[in-house]
Short mmCIF file of C-alpha atoms in Angstrom, two decimals:
data_model
loop_
_atom_site.label_atom_id
_atom_site.label_comp_id
_atom_site.label_asym_id
_atom_site.label_seq_id
_atom_site.Cartn_x
_atom_site.Cartn_y
_atom_site.Cartn_z
CA UNK A 64 1.12 -1.12 44.36
CA UNK A 65 1.24 -0.40 48.07
CA UNK A 66 -2.15 0.21 49.64
CA UNK A 67 -0.99 3.60 50.91
CA UNK A 68 -0.31 4.67 47.32
CA UNK A 69 -3.64 3.50 45.91
CA UNK A 70 -6.48 5.88 45.26
CA UNK A 71 -9.63 5.30 47.27
CA UNK A 72 -13.09 6.15 45.83
CA UNK A 73 -13.28 9.57 47.49
CA UNK A 74 -10.13 11.15 45.96
CA UNK A 75 -10.70 9.26 42.70
CA UNK A 76 -14.13 10.91 42.48
CA UNK A 77 -12.36 14.25 42.08
CA UNK A 78 -10.88 13.01 38.79
CA UNK A 79 -14.31 13.33 37.15
CA UNK A 80 -16.15 16.49 36.13
CA UNK A 81 -19.52 14.71 36.05
CA UNK A 82 -21.27 11.81 37.68
CA UNK A 83 -24.10 13.35 39.67
CA UNK A 84 -27.24 11.36 38.89
CA UNK A 85 -25.40 9.08 36.47
CA UNK A 86 -26.24 5.48 37.41
CA UNK A 87 -25.32 3.86 34.11
CA UNK A 88 -21.69 2.77 34.21
CA UNK A 89 -22.99 -0.63 33.12
CA UNK A 90 -24.03 1.04 29.85
CA UNK A 91 -21.07 3.39 29.37
CA UNK A 92 -18.64 4.95 31.80
CA UNK A 93 -17.98 8.65 32.21
CA UNK A 94 -14.50 9.64 31.01
CA UNK A 95 -12.30 11.17 33.71
CA UNK A 96 -11.09 14.71 33.20
CA UNK A 97 -7.61 13.59 32.14
CA UNK A 98 -9.10 11.48 29.35
CA UNK A 99 -11.25 14.28 27.93
CA UNK A 100 -8.32 16.69 28.10
CA UNK A 101 -6.08 14.25 26.24
CA UNK A 102 -8.68 13.65 23.52
CA UNK A 103 -9.39 17.37 23.08
CA UNK A 104 -5.68 18.09 22.79
CA UNK A 105 -5.31 15.35 20.20
CA UNK A 106 -8.25 16.65 18.17
CA UNK A 107 -6.84 20.18 18.23
CA UNK A 108 -3.43 18.93 17.17
CA UNK A 109 -4.90 16.77 14.40
CA UNK A 110 -7.01 19.66 13.10
CA UNK A 111 -3.82 21.72 12.91
CA UNK A 112 -2.08 19.05 10.88
CA UNK A 113 0.06 17.81 13.78
CA UNK A 114 -0.96 14.13 13.84
CA UNK A 115 1.30 12.34 16.31
CA UNK A 116 1.63 8.73 15.11
CA UNK A 117 4.38 7.95 17.63
CA UNK A 118 2.16 9.35 20.37
CA UNK A 119 -0.70 7.10 19.29
CA UNK A 120 1.54 4.04 19.45
CA UNK A 121 2.74 5.07 22.89
CA UNK A 122 -0.88 5.42 24.10
CA UNK A 123 -1.71 1.93 22.82
CA UNK A 124 1.26 0.33 24.52
CA UNK A 125 0.72 2.31 27.71
CA UNK A 126 -2.90 1.12 27.75
CA UNK A 127 -1.79 -2.48 27.28
CA UNK A 128 0.60 -2.22 30.24
CA UNK A 129 -1.97 -0.53 32.48
CA UNK A 130 -4.69 -3.08 31.76
CA UNK A 131 -2.23 -5.88 32.48
CA UNK A 132 -1.55 -4.33 35.88
CA UNK A 133 -5.28 -3.99 36.61
CA UNK A 134 -5.99 -7.69 35.96
CA UNK A 135 -2.72 -9.01 37.39
CA UNK A 136 -0.84 -10.45 34.41
CA UNK A 137 2.24 -9.48 32.41
CA UNK A 138 1.80 -7.11 29.48
CA UNK A 139 3.01 -9.73 26.98
CA UNK A 140 -0.12 -11.72 27.81
CA UNK A 141 -2.39 -8.88 26.62
CA UNK A 142 -3.71 -8.35 23.10
CA UNK A 143 -5.47 -5.14 22.12
CA UNK A 144 -8.68 -4.92 20.14
CA UNK A 145 -11.88 -2.99 19.67
CA UNK A 146 -14.77 -5.45 20.21
CA UNK A 147 -15.59 -8.39 22.45
CA UNK A 148 -17.26 -10.32 19.62
CA UNK A 149 -14.08 -10.26 17.53
CA UNK A 150 -12.18 -11.86 20.39
CA UNK A 151 -14.95 -14.42 20.87
CA UNK A 152 -14.72 -15.34 17.18
CA UNK A 153 -10.96 -15.85 17.62
CA UNK A 154 -11.66 -18.29 20.45
CA UNK A 155 -14.43 -20.02 18.49
CA UNK A 156 -12.11 -20.56 15.53
CA UNK A 157 -9.69 -22.47 17.78
CA UNK A 158 -12.16 -25.18 18.77
CA UNK A 159 -12.38 -28.51 16.99
CA UNK A 160 -15.51 -29.44 15.08
CA UNK A 161 -18.33 -30.79 17.27
CA UNK A 162 -16.74 -29.38 20.45
CA UNK A 163 -19.09 -28.65 23.34
CA UNK A 164 -19.36 -25.03 24.43
CA UNK A 165 -21.17 -24.29 27.69
CA UNK A 166 -22.68 -20.82 28.24
CA UNK A 167 -25.05 -19.37 30.86
CA UNK A 168 -28.71 -19.00 30.05
CA UNK A 169 -29.45 -15.46 28.86
CA UNK A 170 -25.78 -14.67 28.22
CA UNK A 171 -24.91 -11.51 26.28
CA UNK A 172 -25.07 -12.21 22.56
CA UNK A 173 -21.52 -11.04 21.78
CA UNK A 174 -20.30 -14.04 23.77
CA UNK A 175 -22.80 -16.50 22.27
CA UNK A 176 -23.24 -15.66 18.58
CA UNK A 177 -19.58 -16.09 17.50
CA UNK A 178 -19.81 -19.71 18.69
CA UNK A 179 -23.26 -20.32 17.24
CA UNK A 180 -22.15 -19.08 13.82
CA UNK A 181 -18.54 -20.32 13.88
CA UNK A 182 -19.17 -22.71 10.99
CA UNK A 183 -17.59 -25.50 13.01
CA UNK A 184 -20.71 -27.46 14.08
CA UNK A 185 -20.08 -26.61 17.71
CA UNK A 186 -22.47 -28.10 20.25
CA UNK A 187 -23.91 -25.30 22.38
CA UNK A 188 -25.24 -26.12 25.83
CA UNK A 189 -26.70 -23.77 28.43
CA UNK A 190 -27.14 -23.79 32.19
CA UNK A 191 -28.27 -21.30 34.78
CA UNK A 192 -25.37 -19.11 35.87
CA UNK A 193 -25.77 -20.34 39.45
CA UNK A 194 -25.34 -23.93 38.20
CA UNK A 195 -22.62 -23.28 35.64
CA UNK A 196 -19.75 -24.84 37.59
CA UNK A 197 -21.75 -28.03 38.22
CA UNK A 198 -22.76 -28.18 34.54
CA UNK A 199 -19.15 -28.43 33.33
CA UNK A 200 -18.44 -32.04 32.38
CA UNK A 201 -15.82 -34.24 30.72
CA UNK A 202 -17.21 -33.41 27.26
CA UNK A 203 -17.04 -29.63 27.79
CA UNK A 204 -14.33 -28.10 25.62
CA UNK A 205 -14.97 -24.50 26.64
CA UNK A 206 -17.10 -22.61 29.13
CA UNK A 207 -17.78 -19.06 27.93
CA UNK A 208 -19.42 -16.69 30.39
CA UNK A 209 -19.59 -13.14 31.70
CA UNK A 210 -18.12 -12.46 35.12
CA UNK A 211 -21.16 -10.21 35.71
CA UNK A 212 -24.36 -10.61 33.76
CA UNK A 213 -25.39 -7.51 31.81
CA UNK A 214 -29.15 -8.01 32.08
CA UNK A 215 -29.34 -8.92 35.77
CA UNK A 216 -26.10 -7.83 37.44
CA UNK A 217 -25.61 -11.38 38.76
CA UNK A 218 -21.99 -12.12 39.65
CA UNK A 219 -20.60 -15.50 38.62
CA UNK A 220 -18.87 -17.77 41.10
CA UNK A 221 -15.56 -17.28 39.34
CA UNK A 222 -13.47 -19.59 41.48
CA UNK A 223 -15.99 -22.43 41.35
CA UNK A 224 -16.21 -22.19 37.55
CA UNK A 225 -12.44 -22.08 37.13
CA UNK A 226 -11.92 -25.00 39.53
CA UNK A 227 -14.55 -27.14 37.82
CA UNK A 228 -13.04 -26.40 34.43
CA UNK A 229 -9.62 -27.42 35.78
CA UNK A 230 -11.02 -30.74 37.02
CA UNK A 231 -12.58 -31.59 33.67
CA UNK A 232 -9.87 -30.18 31.40
CA UNK A 233 -12.17 -27.53 29.92
CA UNK A 234 -10.97 -24.14 28.74
CA UNK A 235 -12.42 -20.96 30.27
CA UNK A 236 -13.32 -17.78 28.39
CA UNK A 237 -14.47 -15.00 30.70
CA UNK A 238 -16.01 -11.72 29.54
CA UNK A 239 -15.11 -9.23 32.27
CA UNK A 240 -16.55 -6.14 30.56
CA UNK A 241 -19.17 -5.68 33.29
CA UNK A 242 -16.65 -6.38 36.05
CA UNK A 243 -13.18 -4.89 35.61
CA UNK A 244 -13.17 -1.46 37.23
CA UNK A 245 -15.29 -2.35 40.26
CA UNK A 246 -14.75 -6.10 40.80
CA UNK A 247 -11.14 -7.20 41.39
CA UNK A 248 -10.33 -9.84 38.77
CA UNK A 249 -7.29 -12.11 38.44
CA UNK A 250 -7.07 -12.80 34.71
CA UNK A 251 -4.48 -15.54 35.24
CA UNK A 252 -7.24 -17.77 36.64
CA UNK A 253 -8.76 -18.14 33.17
CA UNK A 254 -7.47 -19.37 29.84
CA UNK A 255 -8.78 -16.19 28.21
CA UNK A 256 -10.39 -13.03 29.54
CA UNK A 257 -11.81 -10.24 27.40
CA UNK A 258 -12.82 -6.75 28.50
CA UNK A 259 -14.19 -3.78 26.60
CA UNK A 260 -12.98 -0.76 28.55
CA UNK A 261 -15.78 1.71 27.76
CA UNK A 262 -17.97 0.71 30.69
CA UNK A 263 -16.48 0.43 34.19
CA UNK A 264 -12.97 1.48 33.11
CA UNK A 265 -14.40 4.75 31.73
CA UNK A 266 -12.43 4.64 28.48
CA UNK A 267 -13.75 5.63 25.04
CA UNK A 268 -15.63 2.96 23.10
CA UNK A 269 -13.33 1.06 20.75
CA UNK A 270 -10.73 -0.16 23.27
CA UNK A 271 -10.81 -3.80 24.32
CA UNK A 272 -8.27 -6.22 25.70
CA UNK A 273 -7.68 -9.96 25.64
CA UNK A 274 -5.68 -11.56 28.42
CA UNK A 275 -4.66 -15.05 27.31
CA UNK A 276 -2.53 -17.69 28.98
CA UNK A 277 0.65 -18.78 27.20
CA UNK A 278 -0.70 -22.32 26.95
CA UNK A 279 -4.00 -21.29 25.37
CA UNK A 280 -2.29 -18.76 23.10
CA UNK A 281 -0.38 -21.63 21.51
CA UNK A 282 -3.72 -23.23 20.61
CA UNK A 283 -5.14 -20.10 18.96
CA UNK A 284 -4.72 -19.22 15.30
CA UNK A 285 -4.24 -15.46 14.73
CA UNK A 286 -7.14 -15.35 12.28
CA UNK A 287 -7.47 -11.56 12.53
CA UNK A 288 -3.76 -10.86 12.13
CA UNK A 289 -3.01 -7.52 10.52
CA UNK A 290 -0.11 -5.11 10.45
CA UNK A 291 -0.24 -4.37 14.19
CA UNK A 292 0.16 -8.08 15.04
CA UNK A 293 3.71 -8.03 13.70
CA UNK A 294 6.78 -8.40 15.89
CA UNK A 295 7.73 -4.84 14.89
CA UNK A 296 4.61 -3.37 13.25
CA UNK A 297 6.22 -0.31 11.75
CA UNK A 298 9.03 -2.23 10.04
CA UNK A 299 7.04 -5.31 9.01
CA UNK A 300 3.88 -3.82 7.57
CA UNK A 301 4.51 -4.86 3.95
CA UNK A 302 4.53 -8.30 2.41
CA UNK A 303 3.28 -11.65 3.63
CA UNK A 304 6.30 -13.06 5.41
CA UNK A 305 6.40 -10.78 8.46
CA UNK A 306 7.01 -12.46 11.81
CA UNK A 307 4.16 -12.12 14.27
CA UNK A 308 4.67 -10.86 17.80
CA UNK A 309 5.99 -13.49 20.18
CA UNK A 310 3.39 -12.99 22.91
CA UNK A 311 -0.30 -12.21 22.91
CA UNK A 312 0.45 -9.25 20.64
CA UNK A 313 0.09 -11.57 17.66
CA UNK A 314 -3.66 -11.37 18.28
CA UNK A 315 -3.70 -7.56 18.14
CA UNK A 316 -6.00 -5.85 15.70
CA UNK A 317 -5.25 -2.41 14.26
CA UNK A 318 -5.91 0.05 17.11
CA UNK A 319 -8.42 2.89 17.04
CA UNK A 320 -5.76 5.48 17.79
CA UNK A 321 -7.85 8.33 19.15
CA UNK A 322 -9.76 5.99 21.46
CA UNK A 323 -6.51 4.84 23.04
CA UNK A 324 -5.48 8.46 23.60
CA UNK A 325 -8.43 8.70 25.97
CA UNK A 326 -8.07 5.17 27.32
CA UNK A 327 -4.54 5.55 28.68
CA UNK A 328 -5.42 8.27 31.27
CA UNK A 329 -8.60 6.42 32.27
CA UNK A 330 -6.75 3.15 32.75
CA UNK A 331 -4.05 4.92 34.73
CA UNK A 332 -6.72 6.10 37.15
CA UNK A 333 -7.89 2.53 37.77
CA UNK A 334 -4.38 1.08 37.84
CA UNK A 335 -3.64 3.46 40.72
CA UNK A 336 -6.97 2.91 42.45
CA UNK A 337 -7.70 0.58 45.35
CA UNK A 338 -10.08 -1.75 43.50
CA UNK A 339 -11.12 -3.51 46.69
CA UNK A 340 -12.30 -0.21 48.14
CA UNK A 341 -14.08 0.67 44.90
CA UNK A 342 -15.82 -2.70 45.08
CA UNK A 343 -16.90 -2.11 48.67
CA UNK A 344 -18.02 1.45 47.88
CA UNK A 345 -20.06 0.51 44.79
CA UNK A 346 -21.61 -2.65 46.20
CA UNK A 347 -22.37 -0.88 49.47
CA UNK A 348 -24.41 1.77 47.65
CA UNK A 349 -26.11 -0.94 45.61
CA UNK A 350 -26.98 -2.91 48.75
CA UNK A 351 -28.58 0.15 50.34
CA UNK A 352 -30.54 0.76 47.15
CA UNK A 353 -31.84 -2.83 47.18
CA UNK A 354 -32.90 -2.48 50.80
CA UNK A 355 -34.68 0.77 49.96
CA UNK A 356 -36.71 -0.98 47.27
CA UNK A 357 -37.19 -4.19 49.25
CA UNK A 358 -35.25 -6.24 46.70
CA UNK A 359 -33.64 -9.56 47.69
CA UNK A 360 -29.96 -9.75 48.50
CA UNK A 361 -27.94 -11.42 45.70
CA UNK A 362 -25.73 -14.46 46.25
CA UNK A 363 -22.65 -12.32 45.59
CA UNK A 364 -22.47 -8.56 46.03
CA UNK A 365 -22.93 -6.61 42.80
CA UNK A 366 -22.63 -2.95 41.81
CA UNK A 367 -25.56 -3.46 39.39
CA UNK A 368 -29.16 -3.58 40.59
CA UNK A 369 -32.01 -4.70 38.34
CA UNK A 370 -35.69 -5.32 38.98
CA UNK A 371 -38.80 -6.13 36.98
CA UNK A 372 -40.08 -3.10 35.08
CA UNK A 373 -42.04 -4.54 32.13
CA UNK A 374 -43.82 -1.28 31.23
CA UNK A 375 -40.76 0.94 31.74
CA UNK A 376 -42.56 2.94 34.45
CA UNK A 377 -39.70 2.95 36.94
CA UNK A 378 -37.12 3.83 34.30
CA UNK A 379 -39.36 6.74 33.24
CA UNK A 380 -39.58 7.95 36.87
CA UNK A 381 -35.80 7.91 37.21
CA UNK A 382 -35.37 9.74 33.89
CA UNK A 383 -37.94 12.38 34.85
CA UNK A 384 -35.96 13.02 38.05
CA UNK A 385 -32.80 13.69 36.05
CA UNK A 386 -31.23 10.31 36.81
CA UNK A 387 -29.56 8.40 34.02
CA UNK A 388 -30.37 4.70 34.29
CA UNK A 389 -31.11 1.97 31.76
CA UNK A 390 -33.48 -0.86 30.96
CA UNK A 391 -32.61 -4.35 29.77
CA UNK A 392 -34.72 -7.45 29.14
CA UNK A 393 -37.84 -5.97 30.74
CA UNK A 394 -35.96 -4.83 33.80
CA UNK A 395 -34.87 -1.44 35.11
CA UNK A 396 -31.14 -1.25 35.78
CA UNK A 397 -28.94 1.05 37.84
CA UNK A 398 -25.23 0.86 38.54
CA UNK A 399 -23.09 2.47 41.23
CA UNK A 400 -19.46 3.37 40.59
CA UNK A 401 -16.65 5.33 42.18
CA UNK A 402 -18.09 8.68 41.01
CA UNK A 403 -21.43 8.00 42.75
CA UNK A 404 -22.29 8.70 46.38
CA UNK A 405 -25.15 8.70 48.89
CA UNK A 406 -26.76 11.72 47.22
CA UNK A 407 -27.20 9.72 44.01
CA UNK A 408 -28.57 6.82 46.01
CA UNK A 409 -31.10 8.94 47.91
CA UNK A 410 -32.18 10.80 44.77
CA UNK A 411 -32.87 7.52 42.96
CA UNK A 412 -34.87 6.10 45.86
CA UNK A 413 -36.84 9.31 46.16
CA UNK A 414 -37.66 9.26 42.46
CA UNK A 415 -39.09 5.78 42.89
CA UNK A 416 -41.08 6.74 45.96
CA UNK A 417 -38.87 4.84 48.39
CA UNK A 418 -36.67 6.01 51.29
#
């Protein structure tokens, strides 16, 4: 998309009815107006007995195409799903017994537990996120990591990790749930990338995507294959000899229809947006917030700010001031997105007694 056609944060902000005081996109995004209107219309139609199955299918396929555009790959490289952990279990099932899986210390459990409990005697190894690229070795079969850490907001050195994996012949599995929507991501740089769209992409919960390279797809068994993984789901949904989709669609799981009705308008907003400007907008607000609290500057700019809050005092101050934030792992956490501005920033600092 030409830069002149892309939406910048300011006009994109007008697509939302809410957002004032909401600093929790890292927990769940706010649906844009077009998404809520589409879901309300669908509910009204369903309640009237006008359930539009063809419309649901169109919303799913539109969402697939839009997500592909956001992460820079072709739509036939995208599988649809509902949960990150289901995708992780698909990846875990592809690994040979006794394979080494490297993950960051403190990684989100949906990325770790499917490998721990894969029943394949996988060897799990951890390293600090800042040292993850250096920790990849010749015995590493897969490095599984989040592009942005949920608990701390730390941004991984994506290029260094991908390059190190290339050198050692390791596969890469990147969870971009806390990244796509504010951090430009090229999914083609990884063997597999998963993203649940209910956070920074502001879609309803229950819409996730897997971007998988053609090479890695050939190594994956479609262990969750159901009717929607067929080459033509509506004509091959009976019997056991149906051909699976030729591309990544063979890893599809049955879609949560109503969630995709809301996802398609939300994804369209981000597919049209200038993601570089959203990144600069969100990380700029976050940087000012860190300076206001005297927090150190991170190695790579992040839209998420966390700090020690073991008693929950700071989170309580923000909540009392009408600001929606969150707490994770003994830390207070705020996030700045395209619907936030300097007023939100100043209100949060004021609530914490900082200016």
